[in-house]
Coordinates of C-alpha atoms and ligand atoms in Angstrom, one line a residue:
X274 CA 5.7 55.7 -65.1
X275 CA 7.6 56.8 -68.1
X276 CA 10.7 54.9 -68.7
X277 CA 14.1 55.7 -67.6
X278 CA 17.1 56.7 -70.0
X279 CA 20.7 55.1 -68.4
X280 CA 23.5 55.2 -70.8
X281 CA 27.0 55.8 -68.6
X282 CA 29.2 53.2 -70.0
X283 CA 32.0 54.3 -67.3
X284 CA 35.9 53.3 -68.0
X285 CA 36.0 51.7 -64.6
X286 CA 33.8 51.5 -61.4
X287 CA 35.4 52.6 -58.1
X288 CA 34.5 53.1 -55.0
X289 CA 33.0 51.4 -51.5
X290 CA 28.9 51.1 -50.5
X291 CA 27.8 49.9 -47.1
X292 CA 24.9 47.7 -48.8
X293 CA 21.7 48.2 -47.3
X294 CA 20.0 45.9 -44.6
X295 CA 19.4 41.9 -45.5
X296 CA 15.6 42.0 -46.6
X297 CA 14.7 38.3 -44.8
X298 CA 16.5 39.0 -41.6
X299 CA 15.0 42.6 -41.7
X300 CA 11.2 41.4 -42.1
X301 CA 12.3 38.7 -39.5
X302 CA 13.5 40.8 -36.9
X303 CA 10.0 42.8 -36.8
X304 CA 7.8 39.1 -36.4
X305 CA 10.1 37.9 -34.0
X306 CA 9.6 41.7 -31.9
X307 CA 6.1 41.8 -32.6
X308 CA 5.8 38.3 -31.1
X309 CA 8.2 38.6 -28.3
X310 CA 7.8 40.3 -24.7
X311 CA 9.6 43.5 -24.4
X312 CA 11.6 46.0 -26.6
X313 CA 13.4 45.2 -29.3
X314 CA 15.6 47.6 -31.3
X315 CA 16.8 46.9 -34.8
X316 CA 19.8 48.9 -36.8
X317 CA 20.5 48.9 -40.2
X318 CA 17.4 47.7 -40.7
X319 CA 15.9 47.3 -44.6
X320 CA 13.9 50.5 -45.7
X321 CA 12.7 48.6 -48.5
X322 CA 8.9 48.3 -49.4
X323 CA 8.6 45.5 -48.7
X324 CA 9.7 44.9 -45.1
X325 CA 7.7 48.6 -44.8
X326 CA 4.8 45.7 -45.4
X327 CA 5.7 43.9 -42.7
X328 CA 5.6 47.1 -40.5
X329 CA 2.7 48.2 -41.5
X330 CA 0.5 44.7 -40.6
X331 CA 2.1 44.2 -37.6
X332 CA 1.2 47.4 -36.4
X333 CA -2.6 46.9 -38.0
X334 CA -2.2 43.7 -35.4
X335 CA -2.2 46.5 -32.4
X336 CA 1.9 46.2 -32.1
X337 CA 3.5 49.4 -31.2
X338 CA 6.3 49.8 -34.1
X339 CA 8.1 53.3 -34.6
X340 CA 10.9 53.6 -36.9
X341 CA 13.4 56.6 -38.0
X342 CA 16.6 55.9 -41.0
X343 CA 17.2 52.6 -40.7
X344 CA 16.7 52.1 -36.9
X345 CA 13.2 50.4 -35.8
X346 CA 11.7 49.9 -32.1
X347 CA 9.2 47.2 -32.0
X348 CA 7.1 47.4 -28.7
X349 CA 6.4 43.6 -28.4
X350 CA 3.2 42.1 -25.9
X351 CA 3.6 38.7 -26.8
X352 CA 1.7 36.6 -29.1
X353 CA -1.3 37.4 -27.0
X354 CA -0.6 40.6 -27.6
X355 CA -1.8 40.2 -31.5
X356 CA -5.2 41.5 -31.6
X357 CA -7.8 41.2 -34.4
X358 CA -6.9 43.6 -37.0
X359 CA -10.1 46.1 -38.0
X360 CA -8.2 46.0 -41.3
X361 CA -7.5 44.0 -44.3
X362 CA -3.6 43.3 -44.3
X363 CA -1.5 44.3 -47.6
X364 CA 1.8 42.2 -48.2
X365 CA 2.3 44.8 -51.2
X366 CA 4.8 42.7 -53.3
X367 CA 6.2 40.7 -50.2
X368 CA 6.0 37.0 -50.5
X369 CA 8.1 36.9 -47.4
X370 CA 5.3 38.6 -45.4
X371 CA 2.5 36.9 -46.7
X372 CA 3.8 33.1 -46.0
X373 CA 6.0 33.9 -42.5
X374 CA 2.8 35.9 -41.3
X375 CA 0.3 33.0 -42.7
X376 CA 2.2 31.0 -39.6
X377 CA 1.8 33.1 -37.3
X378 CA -1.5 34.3 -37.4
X379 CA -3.0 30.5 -38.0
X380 CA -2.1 30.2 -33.8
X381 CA -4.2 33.1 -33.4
X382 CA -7.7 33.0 -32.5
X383 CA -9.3 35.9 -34.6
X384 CA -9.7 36.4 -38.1
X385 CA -7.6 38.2 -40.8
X386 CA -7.7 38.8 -44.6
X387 CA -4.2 38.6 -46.3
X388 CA -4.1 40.6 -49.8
X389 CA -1.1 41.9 -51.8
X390 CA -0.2 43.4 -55.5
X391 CA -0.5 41.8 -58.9
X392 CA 2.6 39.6 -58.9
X393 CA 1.4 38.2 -55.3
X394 CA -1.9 37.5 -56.7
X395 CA -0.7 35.1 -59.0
X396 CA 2.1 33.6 -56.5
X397 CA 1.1 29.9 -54.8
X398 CA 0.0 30.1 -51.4
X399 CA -1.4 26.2 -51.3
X400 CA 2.7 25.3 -50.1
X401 CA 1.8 27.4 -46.5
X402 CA -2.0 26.7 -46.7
X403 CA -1.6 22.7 -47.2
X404 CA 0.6 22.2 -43.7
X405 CA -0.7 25.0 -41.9
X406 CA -4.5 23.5 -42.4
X407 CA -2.8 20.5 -41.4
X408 CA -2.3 21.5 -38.1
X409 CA -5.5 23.2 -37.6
X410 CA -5.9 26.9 -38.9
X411 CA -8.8 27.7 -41.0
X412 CA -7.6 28.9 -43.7
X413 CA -9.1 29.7 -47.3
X414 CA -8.5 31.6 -50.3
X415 CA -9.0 32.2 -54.1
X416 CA -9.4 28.7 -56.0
X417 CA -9.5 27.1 -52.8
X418 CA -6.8 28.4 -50.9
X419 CA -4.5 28.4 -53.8
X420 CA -4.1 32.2 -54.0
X421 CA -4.8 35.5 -52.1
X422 CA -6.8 36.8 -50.8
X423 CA -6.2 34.6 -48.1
X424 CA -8.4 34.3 -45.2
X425 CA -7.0 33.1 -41.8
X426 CA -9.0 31.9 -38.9
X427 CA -6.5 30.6 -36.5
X428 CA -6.8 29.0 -32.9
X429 CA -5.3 25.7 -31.3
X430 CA -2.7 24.1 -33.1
X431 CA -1.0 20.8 -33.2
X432 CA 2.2 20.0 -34.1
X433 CA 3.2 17.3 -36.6
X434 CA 6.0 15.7 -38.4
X435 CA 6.0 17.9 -41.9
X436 CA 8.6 16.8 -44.8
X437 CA 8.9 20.0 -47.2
X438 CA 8.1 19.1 -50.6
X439 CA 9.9 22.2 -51.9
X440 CA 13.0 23.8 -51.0
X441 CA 11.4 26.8 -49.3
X442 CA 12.8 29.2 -46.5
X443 CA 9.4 31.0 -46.4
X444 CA 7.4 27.3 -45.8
X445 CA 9.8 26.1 -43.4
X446 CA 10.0 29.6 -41.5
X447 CA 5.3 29.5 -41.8
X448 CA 6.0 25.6 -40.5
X449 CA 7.9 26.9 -37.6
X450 CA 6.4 30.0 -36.6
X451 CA 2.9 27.8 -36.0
X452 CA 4.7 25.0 -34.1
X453 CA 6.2 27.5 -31.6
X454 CA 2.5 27.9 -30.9
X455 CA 1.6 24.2 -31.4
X456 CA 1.2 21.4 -28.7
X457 CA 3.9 19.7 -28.4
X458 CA 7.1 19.4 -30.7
X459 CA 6.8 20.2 -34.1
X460 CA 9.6 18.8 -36.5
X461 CA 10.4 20.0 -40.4
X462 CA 12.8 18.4 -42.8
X463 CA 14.0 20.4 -45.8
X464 CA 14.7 18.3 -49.0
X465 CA 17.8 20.9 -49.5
X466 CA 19.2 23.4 -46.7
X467 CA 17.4 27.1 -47.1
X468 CA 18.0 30.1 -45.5
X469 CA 18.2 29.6 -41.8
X470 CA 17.8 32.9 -40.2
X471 CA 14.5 32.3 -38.5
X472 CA 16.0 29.1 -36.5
X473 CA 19.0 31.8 -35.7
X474 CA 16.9 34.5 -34.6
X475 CA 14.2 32.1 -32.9
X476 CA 17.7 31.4 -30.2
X477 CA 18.8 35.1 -30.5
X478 CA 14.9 35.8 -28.8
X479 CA 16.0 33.4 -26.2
X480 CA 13.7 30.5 -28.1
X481 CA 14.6 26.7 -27.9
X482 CA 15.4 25.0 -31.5
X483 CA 16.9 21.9 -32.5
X484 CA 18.7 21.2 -36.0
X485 CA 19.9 18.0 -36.7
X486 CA 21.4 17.8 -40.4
X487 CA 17.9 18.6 -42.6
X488 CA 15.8 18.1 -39.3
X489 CA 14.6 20.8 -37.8
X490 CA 12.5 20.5 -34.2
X491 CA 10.3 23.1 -32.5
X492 CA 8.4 23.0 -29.1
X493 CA 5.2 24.5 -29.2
X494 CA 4.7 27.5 -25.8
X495 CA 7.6 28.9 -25.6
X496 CA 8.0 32.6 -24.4
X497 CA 10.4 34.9 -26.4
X498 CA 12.6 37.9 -25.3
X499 CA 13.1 41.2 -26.8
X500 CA 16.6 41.9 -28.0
X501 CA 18.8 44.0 -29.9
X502 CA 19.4 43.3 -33.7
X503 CA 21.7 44.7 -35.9
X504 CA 21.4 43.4 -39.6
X505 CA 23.8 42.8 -41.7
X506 CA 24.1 44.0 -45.3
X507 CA 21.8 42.3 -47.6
X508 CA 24.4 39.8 -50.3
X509 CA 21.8 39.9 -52.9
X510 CA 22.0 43.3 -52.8
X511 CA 25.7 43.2 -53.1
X512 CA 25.4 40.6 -55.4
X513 CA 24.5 43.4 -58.0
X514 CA 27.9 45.1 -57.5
X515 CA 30.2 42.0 -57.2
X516 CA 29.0 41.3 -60.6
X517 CA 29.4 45.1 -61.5
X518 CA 32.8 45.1 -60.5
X519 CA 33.7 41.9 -62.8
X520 CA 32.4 43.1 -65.5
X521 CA 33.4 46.5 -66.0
X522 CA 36.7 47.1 -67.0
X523 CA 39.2 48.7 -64.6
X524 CA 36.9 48.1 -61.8
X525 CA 37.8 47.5 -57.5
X526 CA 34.8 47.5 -55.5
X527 CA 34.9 47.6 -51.7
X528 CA 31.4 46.0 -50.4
X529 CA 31.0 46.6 -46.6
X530 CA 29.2 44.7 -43.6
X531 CA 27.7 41.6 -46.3
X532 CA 25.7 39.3 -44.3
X533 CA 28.1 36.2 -45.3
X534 CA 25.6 33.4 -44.0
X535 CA 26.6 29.9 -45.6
X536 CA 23.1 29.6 -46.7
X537 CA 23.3 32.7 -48.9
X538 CA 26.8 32.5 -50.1
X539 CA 26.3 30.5 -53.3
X540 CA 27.2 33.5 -55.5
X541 CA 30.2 33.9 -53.8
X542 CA 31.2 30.3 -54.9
X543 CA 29.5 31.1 -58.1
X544 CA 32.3 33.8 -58.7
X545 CA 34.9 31.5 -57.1
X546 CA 34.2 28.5 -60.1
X547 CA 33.6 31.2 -62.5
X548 CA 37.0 32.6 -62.1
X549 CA 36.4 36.1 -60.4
X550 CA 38.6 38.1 -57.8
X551 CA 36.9 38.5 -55.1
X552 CA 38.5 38.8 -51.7
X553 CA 36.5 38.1 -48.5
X554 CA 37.5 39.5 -44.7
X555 CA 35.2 37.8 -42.4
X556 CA 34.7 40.1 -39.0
X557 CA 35.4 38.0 -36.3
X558 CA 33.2 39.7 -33.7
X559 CA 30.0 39.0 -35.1
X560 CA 28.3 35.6 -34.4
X561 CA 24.6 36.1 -34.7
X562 CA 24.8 36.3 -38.7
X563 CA 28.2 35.9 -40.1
X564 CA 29.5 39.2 -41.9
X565 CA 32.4 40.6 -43.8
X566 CA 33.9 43.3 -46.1
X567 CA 34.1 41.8 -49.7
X568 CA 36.5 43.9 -52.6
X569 CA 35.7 42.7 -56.4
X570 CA 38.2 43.5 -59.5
X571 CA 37.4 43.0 -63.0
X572 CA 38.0 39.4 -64.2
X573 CA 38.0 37.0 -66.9
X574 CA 35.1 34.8 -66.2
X575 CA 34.3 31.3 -67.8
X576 CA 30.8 29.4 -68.0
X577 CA 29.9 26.7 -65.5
X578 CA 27.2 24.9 -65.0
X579 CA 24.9 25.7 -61.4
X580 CA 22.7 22.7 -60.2
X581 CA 21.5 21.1 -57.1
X582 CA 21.9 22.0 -53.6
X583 CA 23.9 25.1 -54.3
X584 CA 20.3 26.4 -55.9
X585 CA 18.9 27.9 -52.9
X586 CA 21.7 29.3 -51.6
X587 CA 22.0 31.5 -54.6
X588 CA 17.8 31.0 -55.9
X589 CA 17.7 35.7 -55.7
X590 CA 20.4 35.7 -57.9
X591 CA 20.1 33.8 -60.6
X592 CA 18.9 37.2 -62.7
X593 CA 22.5 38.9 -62.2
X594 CA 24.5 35.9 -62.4
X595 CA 22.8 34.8 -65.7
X596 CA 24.2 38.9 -66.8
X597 CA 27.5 37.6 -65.7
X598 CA 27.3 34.5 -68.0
X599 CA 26.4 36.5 -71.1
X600 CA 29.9 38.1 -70.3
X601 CA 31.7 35.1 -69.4
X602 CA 33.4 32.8 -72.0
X603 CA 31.9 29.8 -73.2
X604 CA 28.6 28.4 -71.6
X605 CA 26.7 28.6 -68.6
X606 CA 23.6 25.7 -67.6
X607 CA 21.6 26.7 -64.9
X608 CA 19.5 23.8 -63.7
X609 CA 17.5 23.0 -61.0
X610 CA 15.8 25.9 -60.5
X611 CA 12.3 25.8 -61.3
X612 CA 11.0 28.0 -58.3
X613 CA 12.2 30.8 -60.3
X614 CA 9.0 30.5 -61.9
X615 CA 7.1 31.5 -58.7
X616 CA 9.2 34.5 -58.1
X617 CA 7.9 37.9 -58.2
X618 CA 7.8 37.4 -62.0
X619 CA 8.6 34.1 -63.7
X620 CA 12.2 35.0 -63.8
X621 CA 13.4 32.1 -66.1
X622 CA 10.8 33.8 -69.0
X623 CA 11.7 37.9 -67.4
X624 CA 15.0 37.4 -67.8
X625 CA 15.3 35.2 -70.8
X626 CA 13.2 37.8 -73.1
X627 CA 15.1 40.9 -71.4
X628 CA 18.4 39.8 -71.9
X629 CA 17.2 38.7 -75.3
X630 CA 16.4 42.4 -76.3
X631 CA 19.7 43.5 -75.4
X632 CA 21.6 40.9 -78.2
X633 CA 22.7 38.3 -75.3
X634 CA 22.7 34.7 -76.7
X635 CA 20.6 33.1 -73.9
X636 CA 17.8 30.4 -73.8
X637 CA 15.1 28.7 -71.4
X638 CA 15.0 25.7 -70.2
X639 CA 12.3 24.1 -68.3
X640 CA 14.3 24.3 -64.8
X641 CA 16.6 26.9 -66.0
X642 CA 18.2 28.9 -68.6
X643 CA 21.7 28.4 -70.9
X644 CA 23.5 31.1 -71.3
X645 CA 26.7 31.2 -74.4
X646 CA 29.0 33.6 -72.9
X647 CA 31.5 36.7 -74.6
X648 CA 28.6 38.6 -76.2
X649 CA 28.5 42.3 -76.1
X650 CA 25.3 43.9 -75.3
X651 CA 23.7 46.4 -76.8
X652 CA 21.3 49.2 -75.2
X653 CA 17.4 48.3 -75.6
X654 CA 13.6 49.4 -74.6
X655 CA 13.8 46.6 -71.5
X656 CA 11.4 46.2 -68.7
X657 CA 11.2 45.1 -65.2
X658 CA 7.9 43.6 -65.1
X659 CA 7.7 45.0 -61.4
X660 CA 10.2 42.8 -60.3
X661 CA 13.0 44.3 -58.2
X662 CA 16.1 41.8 -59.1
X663 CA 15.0 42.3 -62.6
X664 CA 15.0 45.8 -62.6
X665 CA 18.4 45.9 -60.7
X666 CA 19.8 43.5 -63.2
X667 CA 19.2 45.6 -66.4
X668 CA 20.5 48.7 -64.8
X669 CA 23.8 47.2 -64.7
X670 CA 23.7 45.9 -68.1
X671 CA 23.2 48.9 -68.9
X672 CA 26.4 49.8 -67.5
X673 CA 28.1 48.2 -70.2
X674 CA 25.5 47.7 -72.9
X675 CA 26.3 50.0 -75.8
X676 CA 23.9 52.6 -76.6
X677 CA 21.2 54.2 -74.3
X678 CA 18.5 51.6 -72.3
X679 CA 15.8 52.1 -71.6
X680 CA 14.0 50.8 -68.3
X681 CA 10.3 50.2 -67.6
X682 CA 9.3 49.8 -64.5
X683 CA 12.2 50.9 -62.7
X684 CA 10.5 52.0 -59.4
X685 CA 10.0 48.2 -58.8
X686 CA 13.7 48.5 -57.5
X687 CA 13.0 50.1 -54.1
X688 CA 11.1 46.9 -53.0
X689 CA 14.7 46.1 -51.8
X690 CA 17.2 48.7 -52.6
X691 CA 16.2 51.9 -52.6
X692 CA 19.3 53.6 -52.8
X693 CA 20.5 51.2 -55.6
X694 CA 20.8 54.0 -58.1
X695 CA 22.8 56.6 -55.8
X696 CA 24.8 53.4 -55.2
X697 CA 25.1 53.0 -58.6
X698 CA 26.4 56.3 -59.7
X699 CA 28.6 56.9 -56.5
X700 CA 30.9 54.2 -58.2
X701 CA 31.3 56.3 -62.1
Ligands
S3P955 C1 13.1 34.1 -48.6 C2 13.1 32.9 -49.1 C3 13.2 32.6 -50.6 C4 13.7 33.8 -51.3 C5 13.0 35.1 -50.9 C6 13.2 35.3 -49.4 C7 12.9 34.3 -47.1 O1 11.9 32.3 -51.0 O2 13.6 33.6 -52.7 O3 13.4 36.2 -51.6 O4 13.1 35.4 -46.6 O5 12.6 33.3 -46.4 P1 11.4 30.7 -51.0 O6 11.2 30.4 -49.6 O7 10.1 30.8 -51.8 O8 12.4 29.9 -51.7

């Protein structure tokens, strides 16, 4: 595709968005329907390409799915109700979908080929292959197991004891999935808290899960319920537009219905330390997933530095957070974060070089980047790479880059936000 021309440098940005559906609790809620008994009916689910992947093999896995807008019915038979798909199974770009659907199908007795796009061909499957074999799937791949395609021959399980060597939501969540099938109790411990919206929706099916501190225990057998889900705005995706609103002069945002879950929120403590107005009203009602209305204003920012246990809770966006630093004043150090090297692109290099071309004073660092704050930025020939949250980034540089930009790539962005761009210019 031809690149794209953006060049509105607004005088202010104004306006509300509901932000779309949270992409891991969306691609969730369809594994835990497929797997459950009974109906289950999702709202505000994620239209995104990538949970469209998880759609799509679930239903190649013989599960009656139908979905209209942003609602979704899953028709769920049980885990016996997976059969052998006639089909290879494409993750598209969906790392999510691969490595949560690599658990499940290793307690299934049939055989499946896993495949997705470019980016996940180069992505390392060996952290879901190593425990999963462990327990007793078959499973193999390119350079022995190390990449897709994968191929899954699943069956009996055991459970075991596994300590997570990195700090992965999509292992743990792989780990967990095959221990609910396992004999007996299987436990994970997380070397730094992830995401946790697979233990939450494991209880919200009605399942039995134990966390104690980094522990996490699972009985294997257990029978899950169809229910209702209603997801909540996706805060990466918002995190686009709280940065947005700092940034540009003259700016209120009103963000509405943010998922707000404590193991997501460390871009709002990012903006906190950073110095930003942001304003948070939790809504009291919901108890599933915390959510909330959030309203940004344009602030003066300063650099920080981000490291350690705070990394995961913020690992999606570290791309529009290191945009915020090139506006902040003095330095940012972001450390710590080496997984941003297995992302859908290696995001330290993506968004070192991109940022680069548009005149910001920024450098990589083996777990990280630095980032010397108060430059302007000027409009560039800039690419995606075909990674969503790098694509989403640069369009709101552009936003106040001077001069036009020019994006490659920039249908990569409706992996997760499809609407990003009528967002966008709803706000000018
Ligand atoms: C996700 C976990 C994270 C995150 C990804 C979604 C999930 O990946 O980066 O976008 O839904 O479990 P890792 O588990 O690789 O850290």
């Amino acid at each position: 595709m031809e690149p794209i021309k953006l060049n509105a440098t607004p005088t202010s940005l104004q306006g509300e968005l509901f932000i779309p559906g949270d992409k891991s609790i969306s691609h969730r809620s369809v594994m835990f329907g497929a797997i459950a008994n009974g109906r289950t009916t999702v709202t505000n689910f994620l239209m995104g390409e990538d949970c469209l992947s998880t759609i799509s093999c679930f239903q190649k896995l013989g599960v009656t799915i139908e979905h209209k807008d942003e609602k979704v019915i899953i028709e769920g038979n049980g885990l016996d109700g997976l059969v052998e798909p006639k089909d290879i199974l494409d993750v598209g770009n969906s790392g999510t979908t691969i490595r949560l659907l690599s658990g499940i199908l290793s307690g299934r007795d049939f055989h499946c080929t896993l495949i997705g796009d470019s980016s996940i061909g180069k992505r390392p499957m060996t952290r879901v292959v190593n425990p999963l074999r462990t327990m007793g799937a078959r499973i193999d791949g390119r350079n022995n197991g190390e990449f897709t395609p994968l191929s899954i021959r699943g069956g009996q399980l055991n459970s075991m004891s596994y300590q997570l060597p990195v700090a992965s939501a999509q292992v743990k969540s792989a780990v967990l999935f095959a221990g609910l099938q396992a004999e007996g109790t299987t436990t994970v411990t997380e070397p730094v808290a992830t995401r946790d919206h697979t233990e939450r929706m494991i209880k919200r099916f009605g399942g039995d899960i134990t966390v104690e501190g980094k522990e996490i225990h699972i009985n294997g057998g257990q029978t899950l319920t169809g229910t209702e889900i209603h997801v909540p705005g996706d805060i990466s995706s918002a995190a686009f537009f709280l940065v947005a609103g700092c940034i540009v002069p003259n700016s209120e945002i009103v963000l509405k219905n943010v998922g707000l879950n404590p193991t997501r929120t460390g871009i709002m403590d990012v903006l906190n330390m950073m110095g930003a107005t942001v304003a948070v009203k939790f809504d009291e009602s919901e108890v599933f997933e915390p959510v909330g209305d959030l309203v940004v204003k344009t602030s003066s920012l300063s650099g920080i530095t981000i490291e350690g246990d705070i990394i995961p809770r913020l690992i999606d966006e570290i791309p529009i957070i290191a945009l915020l630093a090139t506006q902040a004043s003095g330095t940012t150090v972001i450390k710590d974060a080496h997984e941003l090297k297995v992302k859908e692109t290696n995001r330290i290099d993506t968004v070192v070089n991109e940022l680069k071309k548009l005149g910001a004073d920024i450098e990589a660092t083996d777990d990280g980047m630095i980032i010397h704050g108060g430059t302007p930025l000027k409009g560039a020939l800039v690419n995606s790479h075909g990674d969503h949250r790098i694509g989403m980034m640069l369009a709101i540089a552009s936003v106040i880059c001077e001069g036009e930009l020019f994006l490659e790539n920039a249908e990569a962005i409706s992996v997760s936000y499809p609407s990003f761009f009528e967002h966008l210019n709803s706000l000018m």
